[in-house]
C-alpha positions as a printed NumPy array, in Angstrom:
array([[  0.   ,   0.   ,   0.   ],
       [  2.911,   2.304,   0.567],
       [  3.742,   2.48 ,  -3.173],
       [  0.124,   3.248,  -4.034],
       [  0.126,   6.112,  -1.551],
       [  3.403,   7.41 ,  -2.961],
       [  2.035,   7.225,  -6.507],
       [ -1.039,   9.245,  -5.519],
       [  1.183,  11.768,  -3.755],
       [  3.383,  12.153,  -6.856],
       [  0.353,  12.099,  -9.178],
       [  1.532,   9.027, -11.094],
       [ -1.183,   7.193, -12.981],
       [ -0.478,   3.487, -12.461],
       [ -3.081,   2.573, -15.072],
       [ -1.488,   4.443, -17.975],
       [  0.259,   2.578, -20.782],
       [  3.201,   4.998, -20.81 ],
       [  3.946,   4.298, -17.135],
       [  4.111,   0.537, -17.727],
       [  6.14 ,   0.936, -20.911],
       [  8.716,   3.038, -19.05 ],
       [  8.686,   0.601, -16.128],
       [  9.256,  -2.454, -18.366],
       [ 12.   ,  -0.696, -20.349],
       [ 13.729,   0.252, -17.112],
       [ 13.443,  -3.09 , -15.322],
       [ 13.537,  -5.54 , -18.278],
       [ 15.084,  -3.679, -21.233],
       [ 16.145,  -6.669, -23.361],
       [ 12.932,  -8.634, -22.818],
       [ 10.771,  -5.62 , -23.598],
       [ 12.596,  -4.767, -26.818],
       [ 12.676,  -8.431, -27.911],
       [  8.95 ,  -8.822, -27.259],
       [  8.196,  -5.582, -29.103],
       [ 10.255,  -6.666, -32.106],
       [  8.6  , -10.081, -32.116],
       [  5.121,  -8.583, -32.039],
       [  6.04 ,  -6.116, -34.806],
       [  7.422,  -8.906, -37.02 ],
       [  4.288, -11.028, -36.613],
       [  2.04 ,  -8.037, -37.34 ],
       [  4.027,  -7.098, -40.452],
       [  3.996, -10.701, -41.659],
       [  0.216, -10.777, -41.248],
       [ -0.146,  -7.528, -43.215],
       [  2.119,  -8.975, -45.922],
       [ -0.07 , -12.085, -46.018],
       [ -3.215,  -9.993, -46.454],
       [ -1.637,  -7.852, -49.188],
       [ -0.273, -10.826, -51.129],
       [ -3.557, -12.726, -51.264],
       [ -5.238, -12.628, -54.63 ],
       [ -8.68 , -11.095, -54.475],
       [-11.437, -13.664, -54.798],
       [ -9.035, -16.639, -54.928],
       [ -8.73 , -19.42 , -52.398],
       [ -6.068, -18.383, -49.896],
       [ -4.16 , -21.644, -49.611],
       [ -3.765, -22.237, -53.357],
       [ -2.734, -18.832, -54.646],
       [ -0.295, -17.503, -52.072],
       [  2.966, -16.484, -53.672],
       [  5.011, -16.745, -50.477],
       [  3.586, -19.977, -49.083],
       [  2.59 , -20.41 , -45.465],
       [  2.801, -17.931, -42.59 ],
       [  6.261, -19.063, -41.476],
       [  7.682, -18.006, -44.862],
       [  6.161, -14.561, -44.423],
       [  7.657, -14.253, -40.939],
       [ 11.034, -15.25 , -42.416],
       [ 10.725, -12.686, -45.215],
       [  9.717,  -9.933, -42.781],
       [ 12.637, -10.748, -40.466],
       [ 15.123, -10.762, -43.346],
       [ 13.717,  -7.49 , -44.715],
       [ 13.79 ,  -5.725, -41.336],
       [ 17.304,  -6.899, -40.561],
       [ 18.402,  -5.629, -44.013],
       [ 20.039,  -8.943, -44.922],
       [ 17.996,  -9.26 , -48.102],
       [ 18.77 , -12.816, -49.185],
       [ 16.506, -12.394, -52.228],
       [ 15.079, -15.906, -52.135],
       [ 11.51 , -14.648, -51.92 ],
       [ 10.144, -11.319, -53.014],
       [  6.59 , -10.009, -52.929],
       [  4.745,  -9.866, -56.226],
       [  3.57 ,  -6.45 , -57.313]])
């Protein structure tokens, strides 16, 4: 209870997202950055999957990049600027 009283005294909002982001970056910097990068890679791979699907076609048959793991691989390679060139999105 002492920390809650101190937070009210200092006018810190314990329910705000910015407070918890700063707390996690201070206490667990590597874990927080790794989790954020992992979430960003999965989100970008999902967006890539949605953009590469042919309109009106069955999703499993007409995907240029294959399954979701290939899209995660391509997103990781693109973000890390390695650029192996083994798979490229169709435009």
